[in-house]
Amino acid sequence: MIKPIIIDDEKHGIITLEHLISELPEVELVASAQDSTAAKSLIEKHRPDIVFLDIEMPVMNGFEVLKQFDTLPFKVIFTTAYDQYAIKALKMNALDYLLKPISAEDLEESILKYKSSEMQVSREQIAQVHQFVNGKIPDTLALSTQQGQIFIKTENISYLEADGSYTHIVMSDKTKHLASKPLSNFEDILQDNALFFRAQKSFIINLKNIRQYIRGEGGDIMMEDGKNIALSRNKKQEFLGLFYRI
């Protein structure tokens, strides 16, 4: 039996999630609380498998609740109303979340994810998201693997290449990582970072890793590692405007 706790300052949010959980035979709610300051003692008392944690709460937000723990021996699933900035931060750090109003289908998907992979959230992931939500652009990207989380510096990414629903991430030192997310996911994450540019449908490049631009209909971009990337015709003027300012 999977045992969750709900922490949400809005009573109707708790009631909705309680009802949805009651429909799942393998899940038994053990506690809930509206007061975020009581969250730590409640979690320590009940030792849940999952904590459904609201992000926006008075006194202590969800990230501040988690910062009280030295380790996080439970799965965290954040719950949040639509906040593009917060959602981008959660995606960037490979964290699970449910968008309010929560649907039965979304909850079931989160429970299936939990059952298939019981990887725990790290303090580094939480710290990165907290910085992002407070207006700081984090310099680290979290990638989920079968072994756990890999943290890479965004400035050390040379380029990202689409491969169906996967993305190859090539680093400046030529090491490669395979992420089980489409390129569009990373475009959304990196859109506020001036170093990165969508050169065409299949590539996002780090502008500081360009070796040469070769003129043509769209042109070709040669990266520092020798990789040749065709530039989309409709991206040419935008790219050249950036290129000459580097």
PDB file of C-alpha atoms in Angstrom:
ATOM      1  CA  MET A   1       0.000   0.000   0.000  1.00  0.00           C
ATOM      2  CA  ILE A   2       1.318   3.439  -0.975  1.00  0.00           C
ATOM      3  CA  LYS A   3       0.922   5.960   1.833  1.00  0.00           C
ATOM      4  CA  PRO A   4       0.848   9.673   0.956  1.00  0.00           C
ATOM      5  CA  ILE A   5       0.462  12.925   2.902  1.00  0.00           C
ATOM      6  CA  ILE A   6      -1.053  16.144   1.534  1.00  0.00           C
ATOM      7  CA  ILE A   7       0.303  19.580   2.496  1.00  0.00           C
ATOM      8  CA  ASP A   8      -1.810  22.387   1.014  1.00  0.00           C
ATOM      9  CA  ASP A   9      -2.971  25.647   2.583  1.00  0.00           C
ATOM     10  CA  GLU A  10      -6.224  25.558   0.581  1.00  0.00           C
ATOM     11  CA  LYS A  11      -8.876  23.300   2.085  1.00  0.00           C
ATOM     12  CA  HIS A  12     -10.651  22.686  -1.228  1.00  0.00           C
ATOM     13  CA  GLY A  13      -7.326  21.566  -2.704  1.00  0.00           C
ATOM     14  CA  ILE A  14      -6.975  18.954   0.035  1.00  0.00           C
ATOM     15  CA  ILE A  15     -10.589  17.803  -0.346  1.00  0.00           C
ATOM     16  CA  THR A  16     -10.205  17.376  -4.113  1.00  0.00           C
ATOM     17  CA  LEU A  17      -7.008  15.364  -3.797  1.00  0.00           C
ATOM     18  CA  GLU A  18      -8.412  13.291  -0.913  1.00  0.00           C
ATOM     19  CA  HIS A  19     -11.361  12.299  -3.105  1.00  0.00           C
ATOM     20  CA  LEU A  20      -9.142  11.358  -6.046  1.00  0.00           C
ATOM     21  CA  ILE A  21      -6.835   9.317  -3.802  1.00  0.00           C
ATOM     22  CA  SER A  22      -9.815   7.455  -2.300  1.00  0.00           C
ATOM     23  CA  GLU A  23     -10.568   6.097  -5.789  1.00  0.00           C
ATOM     24  CA  LEU A  24      -7.146   4.415  -6.032  1.00  0.00           C
ATOM     25  CA  PRO A  25      -7.124   0.948  -4.402  1.00  0.00           C
ATOM     26  CA  GLU A  26      -3.345   0.840  -3.854  1.00  0.00           C
ATOM     27  CA  VAL A  27      -3.144   4.257  -2.191  1.00  0.00           C
ATOM     28  CA  GLU A  28      -4.155   5.100   1.385  1.00  0.00           C
ATOM     29  CA  LEU A  29      -3.973   8.709   2.584  1.00  0.00           C
ATOM     30  CA  VAL A  30      -2.422   8.845   6.067  1.00  0.00           C
ATOM     31  CA  ALA A  31      -2.603  12.572   6.879  1.00  0.00           C
ATOM     32  CA  SER A  32      -3.127  16.076   5.528  1.00  0.00           C
ATOM     33  CA  ALA A  33      -2.426  19.600   6.753  1.00  0.00           C
ATOM     34  CA  GLN A  34      -3.124  23.192   5.733  1.00  0.00           C
ATOM     35  CA  ASP A  35      -0.414  24.623   7.992  1.00  0.00           C
ATOM     36  CA  SER A  36       2.966  24.373   6.262  1.00  0.00           C
ATOM     37  CA  THR A  37       4.789  24.957   9.563  1.00  0.00           C
ATOM     38  CA  ALA A  38       3.329  21.660  10.828  1.00  0.00           C
ATOM     39  CA  ALA A  39       4.482  19.725   7.765  1.00  0.00           C
ATOM     40  CA  LYS A  40       7.842  18.566   9.147  1.00  0.00           C
ATOM     41  CA  SER A  41       6.409  17.038  12.326  1.00  0.00           C
ATOM     42  CA  LEU A  42       3.572  15.423  10.366  1.00  0.00           C
ATOM     43  CA  ILE A  43       5.989  13.846   7.894  1.00  0.00           C
ATOM     44  CA  GLU A  44       8.315  12.624  10.651  1.00  0.00           C
ATOM     45  CA  LYS A  45       5.361  11.118  12.513  1.00  0.00           C
ATOM     46  CA  HIS A  46       3.762   9.250   9.603  1.00  0.00           C
ATOM     47  CA  ARG A  47       6.820   8.509   7.414  1.00  0.00           C
ATOM     48  CA  PRO A  48       4.903   8.664   4.121  1.00  0.00           C
ATOM     49  CA  ASP A  49       5.942   7.209   0.779  1.00  0.00           C
ATOM     50  CA  ILE A  50       4.776  10.333  -1.072  1.00  0.00           C
ATOM     51  CA  VAL A  51       4.259  13.954  -0.029  1.00  0.00           C
ATOM     52  CA  PHE A  52       1.867  15.944  -2.201  1.00  0.00           C
ATOM     53  CA  LEU A  53       3.241  19.405  -1.527  1.00  0.00           C
ATOM     54  CA  ASP A  54       1.752  22.724  -2.587  1.00  0.00           C
ATOM     55  CA  ILE A  55       4.334  25.274  -3.720  1.00  0.00           C
ATOM     56  CA  GLU A  56       2.592  28.563  -2.948  1.00  0.00           C
ATOM     57  CA  MET A  57       1.768  28.667   0.778  1.00  0.00           C
ATOM     58  CA  PRO A  58       1.917  31.420   3.419  1.00  0.00           C
ATOM     59  CA  VAL A  59       4.632  31.464   6.115  1.00  0.00           C
ATOM     60  CA  MET A  60       6.611  28.627   4.472  1.00  0.00           C
ATOM     61  CA  ASN A  61       6.370  27.656   0.810  1.00  0.00           C
ATOM     62  CA  GLY A  62       6.890  24.095  -0.387  1.00  0.00           C
ATOM     63  CA  PHE A  63      10.616  24.517  -0.989  1.00  0.00           C
ATOM     64  CA  GLU A  64      11.157  25.961   2.483  1.00  0.00           C
ATOM     65  CA  VAL A  65       9.328  22.976   3.978  1.00  0.00           C
ATOM     66  CA  LEU A  66      11.753  20.581   2.274  1.00  0.00           C
ATOM     67  CA  LYS A  67      14.825  22.580   3.277  1.00  0.00           C
ATOM     68  CA  GLN A  68      14.116  21.565   6.890  1.00  0.00           C
ATOM     69  CA  PHE A  69      15.102  17.961   6.111  1.00  0.00           C
ATOM     70  CA  ASP A  70      18.697  16.708   5.979  1.00  0.00           C
ATOM     71  CA  THR A  71      17.575  13.877   3.695  1.00  0.00           C
ATOM     72  CA  LEU A  72      14.335  13.325   1.812  1.00  0.00           C
ATOM     73  CA  PRO A  73      13.344   9.664   2.318  1.00  0.00           C
ATOM     74  CA  PHE A  74      10.056  10.153   0.485  1.00  0.00           C
ATOM     75  CA  LYS A  75       8.876  10.996  -3.016  1.00  0.00           C
ATOM     76  CA  VAL A  76       7.805  14.611  -3.518  1.00  0.00           C
ATOM     77  CA  ILE A  77       5.054  15.490  -5.978  1.00  0.00           C
ATOM     78  CA  PHE A  78       4.526  19.234  -6.119  1.00  0.00           C
ATOM     79  CA  THR A  79       1.042  20.628  -6.656  1.00  0.00           C
ATOM     80  CA  THR A  80       0.674  24.073  -8.176  1.00  0.00           C
ATOM     81  CA  ALA A  81      -1.744  26.370  -9.964  1.00  0.00           C
ATOM     82  CA  TYR A  82      -0.580  27.403 -13.434  1.00  0.00           C
ATOM     83  CA  ASP A  83       2.665  29.298 -12.985  1.00  0.00           C
ATOM     84  CA  GLN A  84       4.847  29.098 -16.081  1.00  0.00           C
ATOM     85  CA  TYR A  85       7.964  30.174 -14.183  1.00  0.00           C
ATOM     86  CA  ALA A  86       7.573  27.574 -11.429  1.00  0.00           C
ATOM     87  CA  ILE A  87       6.710  24.827 -13.908  1.00  0.00           C
ATOM     88  CA  LYS A  88       9.818  25.606 -15.951  1.00  0.00           C
ATOM     89  CA  ALA A  89      11.909  25.277 -12.778  1.00  0.00           C
ATOM     90  CA  LEU A  90      10.337  21.922 -11.945  1.00  0.00           C
ATOM     91  CA  LYS A  91      10.964  20.634 -15.480  1.00  0.00           C
ATOM     92  CA  MET A  92      14.548  21.840 -15.431  1.00  0.00           C
ATOM     93  CA  ASN A  93      15.246  19.864 -12.286  1.00  0.00           C
ATOM     94  CA  ALA A  94      13.352  16.713 -13.311  1.00  0.00           C
ATOM     95  CA  LEU A  95      10.805  17.035 -10.516  1.00  0.00           C
ATOM     96  CA  ASP A  96       7.265  15.657 -10.605  1.00  0.00           C
ATOM     97  CA  TYR A  97       4.321  17.999 -10.313  1.00  0.00           C
ATOM     98  CA  LEU A  98       0.542  18.063 -10.667  1.00  0.00           C
ATOM     99  CA  LEU A  99      -1.137  21.099 -12.172  1.00  0.00           C
ATOM    100  CA  LYS A 100      -4.264  22.336 -10.384  1.00  0.00           C
ATOM    101  CA  PRO A 101      -7.088  21.577 -10.815  1.00  0.00           C
ATOM    102  CA  ILE A 102      -5.766  18.031 -10.497  1.00  0.00           C
ATOM    103  CA  SER A 103      -7.444  15.383 -12.654  1.00  0.00           C
ATOM    104  CA  ALA A 104      -7.827  11.685 -11.885  1.00  0.00           C
ATOM    105  CA  GLU A 105      -5.762  10.845 -14.976  1.00  0.00           C
ATOM    106  CA  ASP A 106      -2.841  13.060 -13.914  1.00  0.00           C
ATOM    107  CA  LEU A 107      -2.859  11.603 -10.402  1.00  0.00           C
ATOM    108  CA  GLU A 108      -2.885   8.039 -11.736  1.00  0.00           C
ATOM    109  CA  GLU A 109       0.056   8.877 -14.005  1.00  0.00           C
ATOM    110  CA  SER A 110       2.037  10.243 -11.046  1.00  0.00           C
ATOM    111  CA  ILE A 111       1.330   7.107  -9.014  1.00  0.00           C
ATOM    112  CA  LEU A 112       2.455   4.923 -11.936  1.00  0.00           C
ATOM    113  CA  LYS A 113       5.676   6.945 -12.155  1.00  0.00           C
ATOM    114  CA  TYR A 114       6.221   6.423  -8.446  1.00  0.00           C
ATOM    115  CA  LYS A 115       5.692   2.666  -8.760  1.00  0.00           C
ATOM    116  CA  SER A 116       8.043   2.342 -11.728  1.00  0.00           C
ATOM    117  CA  SER A 117      10.832   4.444 -10.236  1.00  0.00           C
ATOM    118  CA  GLU A 118      11.288   5.190  -6.565  1.00  0.00           C
ATOM    119  CA  MET A 119      14.122   7.673  -7.069  1.00  0.00           C
ATOM    120  CA  GLN A 120      14.228  10.258  -4.321  1.00  0.00           C
ATOM    121  CA  VAL A 121      14.439  14.006  -4.684  1.00  0.00           C
ATOM    122  CA  SER A 122      17.822  15.487  -3.819  1.00  0.00           C
ATOM    123  CA  ARG A 123      18.465  18.644  -1.809  1.00  0.00           C
ATOM    124  CA  GLU A 124      20.388  20.037  -4.781  1.00  0.00           C
ATOM    125  CA  GLN A 125      17.300  19.775  -6.978  1.00  0.00           C
ATOM    126  CA  ILE A 126      15.203  21.603  -4.384  1.00  0.00           C
ATOM    127  CA  ALA A 127      17.805  24.354  -3.979  1.00  0.00           C
ATOM    128  CA  GLN A 128      17.974  24.881  -7.745  1.00  0.00           C
ATOM    129  CA  VAL A 129      14.203  25.230  -8.082  1.00  0.00           C
ATOM    130  CA  HIS A 130      14.015  27.562  -5.091  1.00  0.00           C
ATOM    131  CA  GLN A 131      16.592  29.845  -6.718  1.00  0.00           C
ATOM    132  CA  PHE A 132      14.725  29.807 -10.027  1.00  0.00           C
ATOM    133  CA  VAL A 133      11.395  30.728  -8.454  1.00  0.00           C
ATOM    134  CA  ASN A 134      13.103  33.548  -6.548  1.00  0.00           C
ATOM    135  CA  GLY A 135      14.252  35.082  -9.830  1.00  0.00           C
ATOM    136  CA  LYS A 136      17.730  33.607 -10.213  1.00  0.00           C
ATOM    137  CA  ILE A 137      18.593  31.688 -13.379  1.00  0.00           C
ATOM    138  CA  PRO A 138      20.138  28.394 -12.208  1.00  0.00           C
ATOM    139  CA  ASP A 139      23.290  27.177 -13.905  1.00  0.00           C
ATOM    140  CA  THR A 140      22.626  23.466 -13.457  1.00  0.00           C
ATOM    141  CA  LEU A 141      20.359  21.092 -15.357  1.00  0.00           C
ATOM    142  CA  ALA A 142      19.161  17.830 -13.782  1.00  0.00           C
ATOM    143  CA  LEU A 143      18.818  14.772 -16.013  1.00  0.00           C
ATOM    144  CA  SER A 144      17.011  11.639 -14.845  1.00  0.00           C
ATOM    145  CA  THR A 145      18.738   8.328 -15.500  1.00  0.00           C
ATOM    146  CA  GLN A 146      18.129   4.758 -14.322  1.00  0.00           C
ATOM    147  CA  GLN A 147      20.918   5.231 -11.782  1.00  0.00           C
ATOM    148  CA  GLY A 148      19.633   8.550 -10.406  1.00  0.00           C
ATOM    149  CA  GLN A 149      20.176  12.198 -11.251  1.00  0.00           C
ATOM    150  CA  ILE A 150      23.023  13.659 -13.320  1.00  0.00           C
ATOM    151  CA  PHE A 151      23.696  17.360 -12.797  1.00  0.00           C
ATOM    152  CA  ILE A 152      25.333  19.232 -15.668  1.00  0.00           C
ATOM    153  CA  LYS A 153      26.357  22.872 -15.997  1.00  0.00           C
ATOM    154  CA  THR A 154      24.315  24.544 -18.722  1.00  0.00           C
ATOM    155  CA  GLU A 155      27.295  26.657 -19.810  1.00  0.00           C
ATOM    156  CA  ASN A 156      29.197  23.428 -20.575  1.00  0.00           C
ATOM    157  CA  ILE A 157      26.567  22.216 -23.050  1.00  0.00           C
ATOM    158  CA  SER A 158      27.781  22.553 -26.649  1.00  0.00           C
ATOM    159  CA  TYR A 159      24.531  21.632 -28.388  1.00  0.00           C
ATOM    160  CA  LEU A 160      21.348  19.594 -28.046  1.00  0.00           C
ATOM    161  CA  GLU A 161      20.109  17.343 -30.848  1.00  0.00           C
ATOM    162  CA  ALA A 162      16.601  15.940 -31.265  1.00  0.00           C
ATOM    163  CA  ASP A 163      16.137  12.193 -31.697  1.00  0.00           C
ATOM    164  CA  GLY A 164      12.396  11.575 -31.822  1.00  0.00           C
ATOM    165  CA  SER A 165      11.052  11.937 -28.288  1.00  0.00           C
ATOM    166  CA  TYR A 166      14.629  11.872 -26.919  1.00  0.00           C
ATOM    167  CA  THR A 167      17.383  14.504 -26.870  1.00  0.00           C
ATOM    168  CA  HIS A 168      21.137  14.014 -27.171  1.00  0.00           C
ATOM    169  CA  ILE A 169      23.034  16.545 -25.052  1.00  0.00           C
ATOM    170  CA  VAL A 170      26.625  17.036 -26.205  1.00  0.00           C
ATOM    171  CA  MET A 171      29.015  18.725 -23.794  1.00  0.00           C
ATOM    172  CA  SER A 172      31.999  20.958 -24.547  1.00  0.00           C
ATOM    173  CA  ASP A 173      34.338  18.101 -23.580  1.00  0.00           C
ATOM    174  CA  LYS A 174      32.503  15.853 -26.120  1.00  0.00           C
ATOM    175  CA  THR A 175      30.805  13.697 -23.491  1.00  0.00           C
ATOM    176  CA  LYS A 176      27.193  12.868 -24.361  1.00  0.00           C
ATOM    177  CA  HIS A 177      24.010  12.358 -22.376  1.00  0.00           C
ATOM    178  CA  LEU A 178      20.681  10.966 -23.575  1.00  0.00           C
ATOM    179  CA  ALA A 179      17.587  12.563 -22.059  1.00  0.00           C
ATOM    180  CA  SER A 180      14.139  10.980 -22.319  1.00  0.00           C
ATOM    181  CA  LYS A 181      12.571  14.354 -23.126  1.00  0.00           C
ATOM    182  CA  PRO A 182      11.943  15.986 -26.519  1.00  0.00           C
ATOM    183  CA  LEU A 183      13.998  18.958 -27.689  1.00  0.00           C
ATOM    184  CA  SER A 184      10.998  21.258 -27.209  1.00  0.00           C
ATOM    185  CA  ASN A 185      11.197  20.565 -23.476  1.00  0.00           C
ATOM    186  CA  PHE A 186      14.751  21.929 -23.373  1.00  0.00           C
ATOM    187  CA  GLU A 187      13.853  24.882 -25.594  1.00  0.00           C
ATOM    188  CA  ASP A 188      11.267  25.882 -23.005  1.00  0.00           C
ATOM    189  CA  ILE A 189      13.765  25.458 -20.168  1.00  0.00           C
ATOM    190  CA  LEU A 190      16.585  27.380 -21.870  1.00  0.00           C
ATOM    191  CA  GLN A 191      14.601  30.166 -23.535  1.00  0.00           C
ATOM    192  CA  ASP A 192      15.657  32.741 -20.912  1.00  0.00           C
ATOM    193  CA  ASN A 193      19.337  31.852 -21.306  1.00  0.00           C
ATOM    194  CA  ALA A 194      20.911  34.134 -23.933  1.00  0.00           C
ATOM    195  CA  LEU A 195      23.656  31.579 -24.681  1.00  0.00           C
ATOM    196  CA  PHE A 196      21.272  29.160 -26.396  1.00  0.00           C
ATOM    197  CA  PHE A 197      19.733  29.430 -29.857  1.00  0.00           C
ATOM    198  CA  ARG A 198      17.357  27.130 -31.792  1.00  0.00           C
ATOM    199  CA  ALA A 199      19.267  26.828 -35.064  1.00  0.00           C
ATOM    200  CA  GLN A 200      16.735  24.536 -36.730  1.00  0.00           C
ATOM    201  CA  LYS A 201      14.109  21.903 -35.974  1.00  0.00           C
ATOM    202  CA  SER A 202      16.612  19.385 -34.619  1.00  0.00           C
ATOM    203  CA  PHE A 203      19.267  21.527 -32.888  1.00  0.00           C
ATOM    204  CA  ILE A 204      19.723  24.003 -30.063  1.00  0.00           C
ATOM    205  CA  ILE A 205      23.258  25.397 -29.948  1.00  0.00           C
ATOM    206  CA  ASN A 206      25.396  27.177 -27.368  1.00  0.00           C
ATOM    207  CA  LEU A 207      26.533  30.394 -29.093  1.00  0.00           C
ATOM    208  CA  LYS A 208      29.843  30.477 -27.247  1.00  0.00           C
ATOM    209  CA  ASN A 209      30.759  27.094 -28.768  1.00  0.00           C
ATOM    210  CA  ILE A 210      30.579  28.240 -32.384  1.00  0.00           C
ATOM    211  CA  ARG A 211      33.818  27.983 -34.372  1.00  0.00           C
ATOM    212  CA  GLN A 212      32.643  29.224 -37.761  1.00  0.00           C
ATOM    213  CA  TYR A 213      29.633  30.319 -39.805  1.00  0.00           C
ATOM    214  CA  ILE A 214      29.668  29.221 -43.457  1.00  0.00           C
ATOM    215  CA  ARG A 215      27.497  31.307 -45.773  1.00  0.00           C
ATOM    216  CA  GLY A 216      24.763  29.689 -47.835  1.00  0.00           C
ATOM    217  CA  GLU A 217      20.993  29.744 -48.363  1.00  0.00           C
ATOM    218  CA  GLY A 218      20.605  29.265 -44.665  1.00  0.00           C
ATOM    219  CA  GLY A 219      24.240  28.656 -43.998  1.00  0.00           C
ATOM    220  CA  ASP A 220      26.044  26.161 -41.823  1.00  0.00           C
ATOM    221  CA  ILE A 221      27.288  26.501 -38.275  1.00  0.00           C
ATOM    222  CA  MET A 222      30.456  24.656 -37.322  1.00  0.00           C
ATOM    223  CA  MET A 223      30.778  23.943 -33.613  1.00  0.00           C
ATOM    224  CA  GLU A 224      34.067  23.758 -31.695  1.00  0.00           C
ATOM    225  CA  ASP A 225      34.010  19.949 -31.808  1.00  0.00           C
ATOM    226  CA  GLY A 226      33.740  20.002 -35.621  1.00  0.00           C
ATOM    227  CA  LYS A 227      30.014  19.263 -35.742  1.00  0.00           C
ATOM    228  CA  ASN A 228      28.400  20.915 -38.781  1.00  0.00           C
ATOM    229  CA  ILE A 229      24.824  22.108 -38.221  1.00  0.00           C
ATOM    230  CA  ALA A 230      22.650  23.441 -41.042  1.00  0.00           C
ATOM    231  CA  LEU A 231      21.000  26.751 -40.133  1.00  0.00           C
ATOM    232  CA  SER A 232      17.326  27.095 -41.013  1.00  0.00           C
ATOM    233  CA  ARG A 233      16.669  29.770 -43.663  1.00  0.00           C
ATOM    234  CA  ASN A 234      14.053  31.477 -41.518  1.00  0.00           C
ATOM    235  CA  LYS A 235      16.516  31.638 -38.611  1.00  0.00           C
ATOM    236  CA  LYS A 236      19.378  33.155 -40.608  1.00  0.00           C
ATOM    237  CA  GLN A 237      18.784  36.863 -39.953  1.00  0.00           C
ATOM    238  CA  GLU A 238      18.045  36.303 -36.275  1.00  0.00           C
ATOM    239  CA  PHE A 239      21.200  34.233 -35.918  1.00  0.00           C
ATOM    240  CA  LEU A 240      23.446  36.710 -37.749  1.00  0.00           C
ATOM    241  CA  GLY A 241      22.137  39.510 -35.563  1.00  0.00           C
ATOM    242  CA  LEU A 242      23.288  37.561 -32.518  1.00  0.00           C
ATOM    243  CA  PHE A 243      26.436  36.228 -34.121  1.00  0.00           C
ATOM    244  CA  TYR A 244      27.975  39.577 -34.929  1.00  0.00           C
ATOM    245  CA  ARG A 245      27.410  40.809 -31.383  1.00  0.00           C
ATOM    246  CA  ILE A 246      29.330  37.985 -29.722  1.00  0.00           C
TER     247      ILE A 246
END
